[in-house]
Amino acid sequence: MSQAEALDEVVLYEVRDGIALVTMHRPEYHNAQNSKMTYALDVAFRRAVDDDAVKVIVLRGAGKHFSAGHDIGTPGRDVEQSFERKHLWYDHVNKPGGEFLYAREQEVYLGMCRRWREMPKPTIAMVQGACIAGGLMLAWVCDLIVASEDAYFRDPVVRMGIPGVEYFAHVHELNPRIAKEFLFLGEAMPAERARQMGMVNKVVPRDVLEDVTLDLARRIAQMPRLGLALAKQAVNNAEDLMGKRATMDMVFGLHHFAHAHNELVSGDRLGGYDAKAMAASQRKGQS
């Protein structure tokens, strides 16, 4: 196909020369991820995996930013809605207390991200502007990250009393002390520092970001499909032997203890924060 096809309007799908371009398409909300987008991403990734003509998958965000994270404040927030689930977790809707988010996030956050990390085809995140919290999760499941010079990475959820996003890869993406700094301060990490830490493969000017990313994808696409799949599986399995999966399971429990604590103390699972309050707190911290 030569032109992008809309998947429920929030994700675009296009194939060029054996490369699947999966585009988050909520630019008016900086590609904040509601469940509608998450499930549409899963459909797009499944389509790319099933298409033998596709050798490499590129994930990108429309507009100024890659992704501002989970949707905690747009008119399209759909946390209370049911969707056709991809795992054997039960529906979260109408469940009491901490069970509500625990069931939901096993499906749409931890479960989906692990599902995408294990896709047999190479994936590249093309990151511009903000890559925050849930946006980190989407970039981190990809095998490679190419970032523009204006890109930055941030996980600010400690401000909510939460130890980090659900797909907790921080200590595998960064040196442990750098991971602590990243979490304790919740400040933006510029693309170039992320490259120095080994989290990003390339940093390029914004106006050539797409060209550089697609050139990288084309060169990878020249390799045999099975060789790529086996190489990816080998590295992923090695990461898991080093504790990546076990770390995520442990921190996911701490994450949901924090949600439950917030609800008990303040009556709000996010400790009283929405998107505007988080942005305001960041501005205050920088002043």
PDB file of N, CA and C in Angstrom, residues 94-194:
ATOM      1  N   ASN A  94     -15.548  -2.025  36.476  1.00  0.00           N
ATOM      2  CA  ASN A  94     -16.412  -2.292  37.644  1.00  0.00           C
ATOM      3  C   ASN A  94     -15.762  -3.169  38.717  1.00  0.00           C
ATOM      4  N   LYS A  95     -14.460  -3.340  38.645  1.00  0.00           N
ATOM      5  CA  LYS A  95     -13.772  -4.087  39.691  1.00  0.00           C
ATOM      6  C   LYS A  95     -13.416  -3.135  40.835  1.00  0.00           C
ATOM      7  N   PRO A  96     -13.444  -3.606  42.080  1.00  0.00           N
ATOM      8  CA  PRO A  96     -13.248  -2.705  43.228  1.00  0.00           C
ATOM      9  C   PRO A  96     -11.780  -2.459  43.539  1.00  0.00           C
ATOM     10  N   GLY A  97     -11.529  -1.326  44.202  1.00  0.00           N
ATOM     11  CA  GLY A  97     -10.225  -1.027  44.774  1.00  0.00           C
ATOM     12  C   GLY A  97      -9.073  -1.172  43.803  1.00  0.00           C
ATOM     13  N   GLY A  98      -7.976  -1.749  44.309  1.00  0.00           N
ATOM     14  CA  GLY A  98      -6.767  -1.893  43.514  1.00  0.00           C
ATOM     15  C   GLY A  98      -6.896  -2.887  42.376  1.00  0.00           C
ATOM     16  N   GLU A  99      -7.934  -3.726  42.414  1.00  0.00           N
ATOM     17  CA  GLU A  99      -8.122  -4.716  41.362  1.00  0.00           C
ATOM     18  C   GLU A  99      -8.395  -4.055  40.009  1.00  0.00           C
ATOM     19  N   PHE A 100      -9.020  -2.882  40.026  1.00  0.00           N
ATOM     20  CA  PHE A 100      -9.384  -2.181  38.790  1.00  0.00           C
ATOM     21  C   PHE A 100      -8.153  -1.931  37.921  1.00  0.00           C
ATOM     22  N   LEU A 101      -7.163  -1.221  38.466  1.00  0.00           N
ATOM     23  CA  LEU A 101      -5.973  -0.907  37.677  1.00  0.00           C
ATOM     24  C   LEU A 101      -5.053  -2.112  37.516  1.00  0.00           C
ATOM     25  N   TYR A 102      -5.014  -2.985  38.505  1.00  0.00           N
ATOM     26  CA  TYR A 102      -4.135  -4.147  38.409  1.00  0.00           C
ATOM     27  C   TYR A 102      -4.517  -5.011  37.218  1.00  0.00           C
ATOM     28  N   ALA A 103      -5.809  -5.282  37.061  1.00  0.00           N
ATOM     29  CA  ALA A 103      -6.268  -6.086  35.925  1.00  0.00           C
ATOM     30  C   ALA A 103      -6.074  -5.339  34.608  1.00  0.00           C
ATOM     31  N   ARG A 104      -6.392  -4.046  34.597  1.00  0.00           N
ATOM     32  CA  ARG A 104      -6.279  -3.275  33.355  1.00  0.00           C
ATOM     33  C   ARG A 104      -4.823  -3.179  32.892  1.00  0.00           C
ATOM     34  N   GLU A 105      -3.922  -2.876  33.795  1.00  0.00           N
ATOM     35  CA  GLU A 105      -2.545  -2.625  33.399  1.00  0.00           C
ATOM     36  C   GLU A 105      -1.770  -3.903  33.106  1.00  0.00           C
ATOM     37  N   GLN A 106      -2.212  -5.035  33.655  1.00  0.00           N
ATOM     38  CA  GLN A 106      -1.643  -6.307  33.223  1.00  0.00           C
ATOM     39  C   GLN A 106      -1.909  -6.516  31.736  1.00  0.00           C
ATOM     40  N   GLU A 107      -3.042  -6.035  31.259  1.00  0.00           N
ATOM     41  CA  GLU A 107      -3.422  -6.183  29.861  1.00  0.00           C
ATOM     42  C   GLU A 107      -2.789  -5.113  28.976  1.00  0.00           C
ATOM     43  N   VAL A 108      -3.128  -3.835  29.226  1.00  0.00           N
ATOM     44  CA  VAL A 108      -2.806  -2.803  28.243  1.00  0.00           C
ATOM     45  C   VAL A 108      -1.404  -2.220  28.388  1.00  0.00           C
ATOM     46  N   TYR A 109      -0.771  -2.380  29.530  1.00  0.00           N
ATOM     47  CA  TYR A 109       0.552  -1.791  29.708  1.00  0.00           C
ATOM     48  C   TYR A 109       1.628  -2.871  29.749  1.00  0.00           C
ATOM     49  N   LEU A 110       1.733  -3.605  30.844  1.00  0.00           N
ATOM     50  CA  LEU A 110       2.778  -4.614  30.944  1.00  0.00           C
ATOM     51  C   LEU A 110       2.592  -5.702  29.893  1.00  0.00           C
ATOM     52  N   GLY A 111       1.376  -6.221  29.776  1.00  0.00           N
ATOM     53  CA  GLY A 111       1.134  -7.314  28.840  1.00  0.00           C
ATOM     54  C   GLY A 111       1.367  -6.921  27.395  1.00  0.00           C
ATOM     55  N   MET A 112       0.803  -5.777  26.985  1.00  0.00           N
ATOM     56  CA  MET A 112       0.958  -5.336  25.597  1.00  0.00           C
ATOM     57  C   MET A 112       2.424  -5.069  25.277  1.00  0.00           C
ATOM     58  N   CYS A 113       3.131  -4.387  26.170  1.00  0.00           N
ATOM     59  CA  CYS A 113       4.526  -4.059  25.889  1.00  0.00           C
ATOM     60  C   CYS A 113       5.380  -5.313  25.769  1.00  0.00           C
ATOM     61  N   ARG A 114       5.155  -6.285  26.620  1.00  0.00           N
ATOM     62  CA  ARG A 114       5.902  -7.533  26.497  1.00  0.00           C
ATOM     63  C   ARG A 114       5.562  -8.242  25.185  1.00  0.00           C
ATOM     64  N   ARG A 115       4.320  -8.201  24.813  1.00  0.00           N
ATOM     65  CA  ARG A 115       3.875  -8.797  23.544  1.00  0.00           C
ATOM     66  C   ARG A 115       4.630  -8.159  22.378  1.00  0.00           C
ATOM     67  N   TRP A 116       4.737  -6.834  22.415  1.00  0.00           N
ATOM     68  CA  TRP A 116       5.385  -6.126  21.308  1.00  0.00           C
ATOM     69  C   TRP A 116       6.899  -6.325  21.314  1.00  0.00           C
ATOM     70  N   ARG A 117       7.499  -6.384  22.501  1.00  0.00           N
ATOM     71  CA  ARG A 117       8.943  -6.634  22.577  1.00  0.00           C
ATOM     72  C   ARG A 117       9.304  -7.953  21.915  1.00  0.00           C
ATOM     73  N   GLU A 118       8.406  -8.926  21.974  1.00  0.00           N
ATOM     74  CA  GLU A 118       8.691 -10.265  21.475  1.00  0.00           C
ATOM     75  C   GLU A 118       8.316 -10.458  20.010  1.00  0.00           C
ATOM     76  N   MET A 119       7.891  -9.401  19.327  1.00  0.00           N
ATOM     77  CA  MET A 119       7.646  -9.541  17.888  1.00  0.00           C
ATOM     78  C   MET A 119       8.919 -10.039  17.213  1.00  0.00           C
ATOM     79  N   PRO A 120       8.818 -10.979  16.270  1.00  0.00           N
ATOM     80  CA  PRO A 120      10.019 -11.560  15.681  1.00  0.00           C
ATOM     81  C   PRO A 120      10.727 -10.656  14.679  1.00  0.00           C
ATOM     82  N   LYS A 121      10.109  -9.550  14.305  1.00  0.00           N
ATOM     83  CA  LYS A 121      10.721  -8.659  13.322  1.00  0.00           C
ATOM     84  C   LYS A 121      11.383  -7.472  14.017  1.00  0.00           C
ATOM     85  N   PRO A 122      12.490  -6.989  13.483  1.00  0.00           N
ATOM     86  CA  PRO A 122      13.158  -5.832  14.082  1.00  0.00           C
ATOM     87  C   PRO A 122      12.249  -4.609  14.108  1.00  0.00           C
ATOM     88  N   THR A 123      12.332  -3.860  15.199  1.00  0.00           N
ATOM     89  CA  THR A 123      11.521  -2.656  15.368  1.00  0.00           C
ATOM     90  C   THR A 123      12.428  -1.476  15.677  1.00  0.00           C
ATOM     91  N   ILE A 124      12.054  -0.324  15.141  1.00  0.00           N
ATOM     92  CA  ILE A 124      12.815   0.905  15.366  1.00  0.00           C
ATOM     93  C   ILE A 124      11.856   1.987  15.833  1.00  0.00           C
ATOM     94  N   ALA A 125      12.170   2.628  16.949  1.00  0.00           N
ATOM     95  CA  ALA A 125      11.403   3.794  17.401  1.00  0.00           C
ATOM     96  C   ALA A 125      12.039   5.040  16.803  1.00  0.00           C
ATOM     97  N   MET A 126      11.220   5.874  16.163  1.00  0.00           N
ATOM     98  CA  MET A 126      11.667   7.141  15.590  1.00  0.00           C
ATOM     99  C   MET A 126      11.115   8.248  16.481  1.00  0.00           C
ATOM    100  N   VAL A 127      11.984   8.827  17.307  1.00  0.00           N
ATOM    101  CA  VAL A 127      11.534   9.684  18.407  1.00  0.00           C
ATOM    102  C   VAL A 127      11.900  11.145  18.161  1.00  0.00           C
ATOM    103  N   GLN A 128      10.890  12.004  18.224  1.00  0.00           N
ATOM    104  CA  GLN A 128      11.107  13.450  18.190  1.00  0.00           C
ATOM    105  C   GLN A 128      10.381  14.071  19.377  1.00  0.00           C
ATOM    106  N   GLY A 129      10.879  15.210  19.842  1.00  0.00           N
ATOM    107  CA  GLY A 129      10.205  15.909  20.932  1.00  0.00           C
ATOM    108  C   GLY A 129      10.128  15.070  22.192  1.00  0.00           C
ATOM    109  N   ALA A 130       8.970  15.100  22.832  1.00  0.00           N
ATOM    110  CA  ALA A 130       8.793  14.448  24.127  1.00  0.00           C
ATOM    111  C   ALA A 130       8.585  12.942  23.997  1.00  0.00           C
ATOM    112  N   CYS A 131       9.253  12.220  24.873  1.00  0.00           N
ATOM    113  CA  CYS A 131       9.037  10.778  25.041  1.00  0.00           C
ATOM    114  C   CYS A 131       8.946  10.561  26.550  1.00  0.00           C
ATOM    115  N   ILE A 132       7.732  10.617  27.061  1.00  0.00           N
ATOM    116  CA  ILE A 132       7.513  10.716  28.508  1.00  0.00           C
ATOM    117  C   ILE A 132       6.734   9.506  29.025  1.00  0.00           C
ATOM    118  N   ALA A 133       7.170   8.948  30.137  1.00  0.00           N
ATOM    119  CA  ALA A 133       6.454   7.899  30.871  1.00  0.00           C
ATOM    120  C   ALA A 133       5.998   6.786  29.924  1.00  0.00           C
ATOM    121  N   GLY A 134       4.689   6.698  29.644  1.00  0.00           N
ATOM    122  CA  GLY A 134       4.200   5.663  28.731  1.00  0.00           C
ATOM    123  C   GLY A 134       4.846   5.725  27.366  1.00  0.00           C
ATOM    124  N   GLY A 135       5.308   6.891  26.944  1.00  0.00           N
ATOM    125  CA  GLY A 135       6.057   6.998  25.703  1.00  0.00           C
ATOM    126  C   GLY A 135       7.380   6.260  25.775  1.00  0.00           C
ATOM    127  N   LEU A 136       8.020   6.308  26.945  1.00  0.00           N
ATOM    128  CA  LEU A 136       9.242   5.534  27.162  1.00  0.00           C
ATOM    129  C   LEU A 136       8.995   4.055  26.932  1.00  0.00           C
ATOM    130  N   MET A 137       7.874   3.577  27.431  1.00  0.00           N
ATOM    131  CA  MET A 137       7.561   2.162  27.293  1.00  0.00           C
ATOM    132  C   MET A 137       7.494   1.758  25.831  1.00  0.00           C
ATOM    133  N   LEU A 138       6.882   2.606  25.011  1.00  0.00           N
ATOM    134  CA  LEU A 138       6.757   2.294  23.588  1.00  0.00           C
ATOM    135  C   LEU A 138       8.115   2.334  22.895  1.00  0.00           C
ATOM    136  N   ALA A 139       8.956   3.289  23.249  1.00  0.00           N
ATOM    137  CA  ALA A 139      10.294   3.336  22.661  1.00  0.00           C
ATOM    138  C   ALA A 139      11.141   2.166  23.140  1.00  0.00           C
ATOM    139  N   TRP A 140      11.037   1.829  24.425  1.00  0.00           N
ATOM    140  CA  TRP A 140      11.886   0.788  24.997  1.00  0.00           C
ATOM    141  C   TRP A 140      11.561  -0.605  24.478  1.00  0.00           C
ATOM    142  N   VAL A 141      10.344  -0.864  24.046  1.00  0.00           N
ATOM    143  CA  VAL A 141      10.055  -2.195  23.503  1.00  0.00           C
ATOM    144  C   VAL A 141      10.678  -2.376  22.131  1.00  0.00           C
ATOM    145  N   CYS A 142      11.084  -1.280  21.497  1.00  0.00           N
ATOM    146  CA  CYS A 142      11.695  -1.371  20.170  1.00  0.00           C
ATOM    147  C   CYS A 142      13.160  -1.781  20.283  1.00  0.00           C
ATOM    148  N   ASP A 143      13.661  -2.417  19.244  1.00  0.00           N
ATOM    149  CA  ASP A 143      15.034  -2.916  19.250  1.00  0.00           C
ATOM    150  C   ASP A 143      16.052  -1.794  19.119  1.00  0.00           C
ATOM    151  N   LEU A 144      15.719  -0.767  18.352  1.00  0.00           N
ATOM    152  CA  LEU A 144      16.603   0.368  18.143  1.00  0.00           C
ATOM    153  C   LEU A 144      15.814   1.656  18.351  1.00  0.00           C
ATOM    154  N   ILE A 145      16.510   2.720  18.744  1.00  0.00           N
ATOM    155  CA  ILE A 145      15.880   4.039  18.887  1.00  0.00           C
ATOM    156  C   ILE A 145      16.733   5.049  18.127  1.00  0.00           C
ATOM    157  N   VAL A 146      16.094   5.760  17.200  1.00  0.00           N
ATOM    158  CA  VAL A 146      16.724   6.885  16.513  1.00  0.00           C
ATOM    159  C   VAL A 146      15.984   8.140  16.971  1.00  0.00           C
ATOM    160  N   ALA A 147      16.699   9.117  17.469  1.00  0.00           N
ATOM    161  CA  ALA A 147      16.081  10.303  18.050  1.00  0.00           C
ATOM    162  C   ALA A 147      16.559  11.563  17.355  1.00  0.00           C
ATOM    163  N   SER A 148      15.691  12.552  17.312  1.00  0.00           N
ATOM    164  CA  SER A 148      16.091  13.868  16.820  1.00  0.00           C
ATOM    165  C   SER A 148      16.828  14.619  17.923  1.00  0.00           C
ATOM    166  N   GLU A 149      17.567  15.627  17.535  1.00  0.00           N
ATOM    167  CA  GLU A 149      18.353  16.389  18.503  1.00  0.00           C
ATOM    168  C   GLU A 149      17.483  17.074  19.548  1.00  0.00           C
ATOM    169  N   ASP A 150      16.216  17.347  19.216  1.00  0.00           N
ATOM    170  CA  ASP A 150      15.324  18.005  20.160  1.00  0.00           C
ATOM    171  C   ASP A 150      14.537  17.011  21.013  1.00  0.00           C
ATOM    172  N   ALA A 151      14.786  15.733  20.849  1.00  0.00           N
ATOM    173  CA  ALA A 151      14.059  14.724  21.624  1.00  0.00           C
ATOM    174  C   ALA A 151      14.543  14.715  23.074  1.00  0.00           C
ATOM    175  N   TYR A 152      13.637  14.345  23.971  1.00  0.00           N
ATOM    176  CA  TYR A 152      14.020  14.161  25.365  1.00  0.00           C
ATOM    177  C   TYR A 152      13.167  13.065  25.986  1.00  0.00           C
ATOM    178  N   PHE A 153      13.704  12.470  27.045  1.00  0.00           N
ATOM    179  CA  PHE A 153      13.109  11.293  27.686  1.00  0.00           C
ATOM    180  C   PHE A 153      12.901  11.597  29.159  1.00  0.00           C
ATOM    181  N   ARG A 154      11.753  11.149  29.693  1.00  0.00           N
ATOM    182  CA  ARG A 154      11.446  11.529  31.077  1.00  0.00           C
ATOM    183  C   ARG A 154      10.437  10.564  31.688  1.00  0.00           C
ATOM    184  N   ASP A 155      10.674  10.162  32.934  1.00  0.00           N
ATOM    185  CA  ASP A 155       9.693   9.392  33.696  1.00  0.00           C
ATOM    186  C   ASP A 155       9.429  10.139  35.000  1.00  0.00           C
ATOM    187  N   PRO A 156       8.351  10.929  35.049  1.00  0.00           N
ATOM    188  CA  PRO A 156       8.108  11.786  36.216  1.00  0.00           C
ATOM    189  C   PRO A 156       7.187  11.184  37.265  1.00  0.00           C
ATOM    190  N   VAL A 157       6.865   9.881  37.206  1.00  0.00           N
ATOM    191  CA  VAL A 157       5.769   9.364  38.024  1.00  0.00           C
ATOM    192  C   VAL A 157       6.125   9.204  39.500  1.00  0.00           C
ATOM    193  N   VAL A 158       7.416   9.314  39.852  1.00  0.00           N
ATOM    194  CA  VAL A 158       7.739   9.311  41.286  1.00  0.00           C
ATOM    195  C   VAL A 158       7.018  10.457  41.985  1.00  0.00           C
ATOM    196  N   ARG A 159       6.748  11.537  41.252  1.00  0.00           N
ATOM    197  CA  ARG A 159       5.993  12.663  41.811  1.00  0.00           C
ATOM    198  C   ARG A 159       4.601  12.228  42.274  1.00  0.00           C
ATOM    199  N   MET A 160       4.082  11.169  41.671  1.00  0.00           N
ATOM    200  CA  MET A 160       2.786  10.605  42.078  1.00  0.00           C
ATOM    201  C   MET A 160       2.934   9.596  43.211  1.00  0.00           C
ATOM    202  N   GLY A 161       4.168   9.375  43.659  1.00  0.00           N
ATOM    203  CA  GLY A 161       4.412   8.347  44.665  1.00  0.00           C
ATOM    204  C   GLY A 161       4.547   6.956  44.072  1.00  0.00           C
ATOM    205  N   ILE A 162       4.765   6.881  42.743  1.00  0.00           N
ATOM    206  CA  ILE A 162       4.837   5.614  42.007  1.00  0.00           C
ATOM    207  C   ILE A 162       6.289   5.383  41.588  1.00  0.00           C
ATOM    208  N   PRO A 163       6.823   4.156  41.690  1.00  0.00           N
ATOM    209  CA  PRO A 163       8.259   3.945  41.495  1.00  0.00           C
ATOM    210  C   PRO A 163       8.753   4.016  40.057  1.00  0.00           C
ATOM    211  N   GLY A 164       7.864   4.080  39.093  1.00  0.00           N
ATOM    212  CA  GLY A 164       8.247   4.115  37.687  1.00  0.00           C
ATOM    213  C   GLY A 164       7.130   3.540  36.847  1.00  0.00           C
ATOM    214  N   VAL A 165       7.227   3.714  35.537  1.00  0.00           N
ATOM    215  CA  VAL A 165       6.159   3.212  34.663  1.00  0.00           C
ATOM    216  C   VAL A 165       6.092   1.688  34.712  1.00  0.00           C
ATOM    217  N   GLU A 166       4.963   1.163  34.218  1.00  0.00           N
ATOM    218  CA  GLU A 166       4.647  -0.263  34.384  1.00  0.00           C
ATOM    219  C   GLU A 166       5.676  -1.185  33.728  1.00  0.00           C
ATOM    220  N   TYR A 167       6.138  -0.819  32.552  1.00  0.00           N
ATOM    221  CA  TYR A 167       7.174  -1.598  31.858  1.00  0.00           C
ATOM    222  C   TYR A 167       8.512  -1.076  32.371  1.00  0.00           C
ATOM    223  N   PHE A 168       8.946  -1.598  33.524  1.00  0.00           N
ATOM    224  CA  PHE A 168      10.073  -1.037  34.254  1.00  0.00           C
ATOM    225  C   PHE A 168      11.381  -1.599  33.693  1.00  0.00           C
ATOM    226  N   ALA A 169      11.921  -0.883  32.693  1.00  0.00           N
ATOM    227  CA  ALA A 169      13.170  -1.309  32.057  1.00  0.00           C
ATOM    228  C   ALA A 169      14.325  -0.382  32.399  1.00  0.00           C
ATOM    229  N   HIS A 170      14.120   0.525  33.325  1.00  0.00           N
ATOM    230  CA  HIS A 170      15.073   1.597  33.598  1.00  0.00           C
ATOM    231  C   HIS A 170      16.498   1.105  33.852  1.00  0.00           C
ATOM    232  N   VAL A 171      16.631   0.084  34.711  1.00  0.00           N
ATOM    233  CA  VAL A 171      17.977  -0.372  35.082  1.00  0.00           C
ATOM    234  C   VAL A 171      18.612  -1.230  33.998  1.00  0.00           C
ATOM    235  N   HIS A 172      17.854  -1.559  32.955  1.00  0.00           N
ATOM    236  CA  HIS A 172      18.418  -2.263  31.812  1.00  0.00           C
ATOM    237  C   HIS A 172      18.706  -1.304  30.663  1.00  0.00           C
ATOM    238  N   GLU A 173      17.999  -0.191  30.634  1.00  0.00           N
ATOM    239  CA  GLU A 173      18.245   0.833  29.620  1.00  0.00           C
ATOM    240  C   GLU A 173      19.358   1.799  30.050  1.00  0.00           C
ATOM    241  N   LEU A 174      19.560   1.925  31.364  1.00  0.00           N
ATOM    242  CA  LEU A 174      20.499   2.906  31.906  1.00  0.00           C
ATOM    243  C   LEU A 174      21.356   2.271  32.991  1.00  0.00           C
ATOM    244  N   ASN A 175      22.540   2.820  33.232  1.00  0.00           N
ATOM    245  CA  ASN A 175      23.326   2.462  34.404  1.00  0.00           C
ATOM    246  C   ASN A 175      22.466   2.674  35.661  1.00  0.00           C
ATOM    247  N   PRO A 176      22.546   1.785  36.672  1.00  0.00           N
ATOM    248  CA  PRO A 176      21.671   1.922  37.840  1.00  0.00           C
ATOM    249  C   PRO A 176      21.690   3.292  38.506  1.00  0.00           C
ATOM    250  N   ARG A 177      22.859   3.912  38.641  1.00  0.00           N
ATOM    251  CA  ARG A 177      22.894   5.234  39.274  1.00  0.00           C
ATOM    252  C   ARG A 177      22.221   6.280  38.388  1.00  0.00           C
ATOM    253  N   ILE A 178      22.383   6.150  37.099  1.00  0.00           N
ATOM    254  CA  ILE A 178      21.714   7.071  36.189  1.00  0.00           C
ATOM    255  C   ILE A 178      20.204   6.818  36.230  1.00  0.00           C
ATOM    256  N   ALA A 179      19.803   5.557  36.348  1.00  0.00           N
ATOM    257  CA  ALA A 179      18.378   5.241  36.462  1.00  0.00           C
ATOM    258  C   ALA A 179      17.777   5.872  37.719  1.00  0.00           C
ATOM    259  N   LYS A 180      18.518   5.832  38.829  1.00  0.00           N
ATOM    260  CA  LYS A 180      18.033   6.458  40.061  1.00  0.00           C
ATOM    261  C   LYS A 180      17.891   7.968  39.883  1.00  0.00           C
ATOM    262  N   GLU A 181      18.885   8.600  39.283  1.00  0.00           N
ATOM    263  CA  GLU A 181      18.804  10.038  39.021  1.00  0.00           C
ATOM    264  C   GLU A 181      17.604  10.359  38.139  1.00  0.00           C
ATOM    265  N   PHE A 182      17.423   9.562  37.101  1.00  0.00           N
ATOM    266  CA  PHE A 182      16.316   9.717  36.151  1.00  0.00           C
ATOM    267  C   PHE A 182      14.969   9.669  36.872  1.00  0.00           C
ATOM    268  N   LEU A 183      14.836   8.727  37.815  1.00  0.00           N
ATOM    269  CA  LEU A 183      13.580   8.566  38.553  1.00  0.00           C
ATOM    270  C   LEU A 183      13.446   9.566  39.696  1.00  0.00           C
ATOM    271  N   PHE A 184      14.498   9.740  40.492  1.00  0.00           N
ATOM    272  CA  PHE A 184      14.417  10.613  41.666  1.00  0.00           C
ATOM    273  C   PHE A 184      14.076  12.055  41.293  1.00  0.00           C
ATOM    274  N   LEU A 185      14.655  12.545  40.199  1.00  0.00           N
ATOM    275  CA  LEU A 185      14.425  13.931  39.781  1.00  0.00           C
ATOM    276  C   LEU A 185      13.237  14.071  38.832  1.00  0.00           C
ATOM    277  N   GLY A 186      12.969  13.045  38.043  1.00  0.00           N
ATOM    278  CA  GLY A 186      11.889  13.128  37.070  1.00  0.00           C
ATOM    279  C   GLY A 186      12.129  14.165  35.993  1.00  0.00           C
ATOM    280  N   GLU A 187      13.388  14.514  35.787  1.00  0.00           N
ATOM    281  CA  GLU A 187      13.715  15.559  34.826  1.00  0.00           C
ATOM    282  C   GLU A 187      13.963  14.974  33.439  1.00  0.00           C
ATOM    283  N   ALA A 188      13.914  15.850  32.436  1.00  0.00           N
ATOM    284  CA  ALA A 188      14.111  15.428  31.054  1.00  0.00           C
ATOM    285  C   ALA A 188      15.567  15.064  30.797  1.00  0.00           C
ATOM    286  N   MET A 189      15.776  13.942  30.133  1.00  0.00           N
ATOM    287  CA  MET A 189      17.107  13.544  29.684  1.00  0.00           C
ATOM    288  C   MET A 189      17.212  13.855  28.192  1.00  0.00           C
ATOM    289  N   PRO A 190      18.111  14.764  27.801  1.00  0.00           N
ATOM    290  CA  PRO A 190      18.259  15.086  26.379  1.00  0.00           C
ATOM    291  C   PRO A 190      18.688  13.874  25.557  1.00  0.00           C
ATOM    292  N   ALA A 191      18.372  13.897  24.282  1.00  0.00           N
ATOM    293  CA  ALA A 191      18.670  12.767  23.409  1.00  0.00           C
ATOM    294  C   ALA A 191      20.144  12.412  23.402  1.00  0.00           C
ATOM    295  N   GLU A 192      21.012  13.424  23.395  1.00  0.00           N
ATOM    296  CA  GLU A 192      22.438  13.128  23.314  1.00  0.00           C
ATOM    297  C   GLU A 192      22.929  12.407  24.571  1.00  0.00           C
ATOM    298  N   ARG A 193      22.423  12.806  25.733  1.00  0.00           N
ATOM    299  CA  ARG A 193      22.838  12.066  26.937  1.00  0.00           C
ATOM    300  C   ARG A 193      22.282  10.644  26.909  1.00  0.00           C
ATOM    301  N   ALA A 194      21.055  10.493  26.433  1.00  0.00           N
ATOM    302  CA  ALA A 194      20.481   9.156  26.315  1.00  0.00           C
ATOM    303  C   ALA A 194      21.331   8.284  25.394  1.00  0.00           C
TER     304      ALA A 194
END
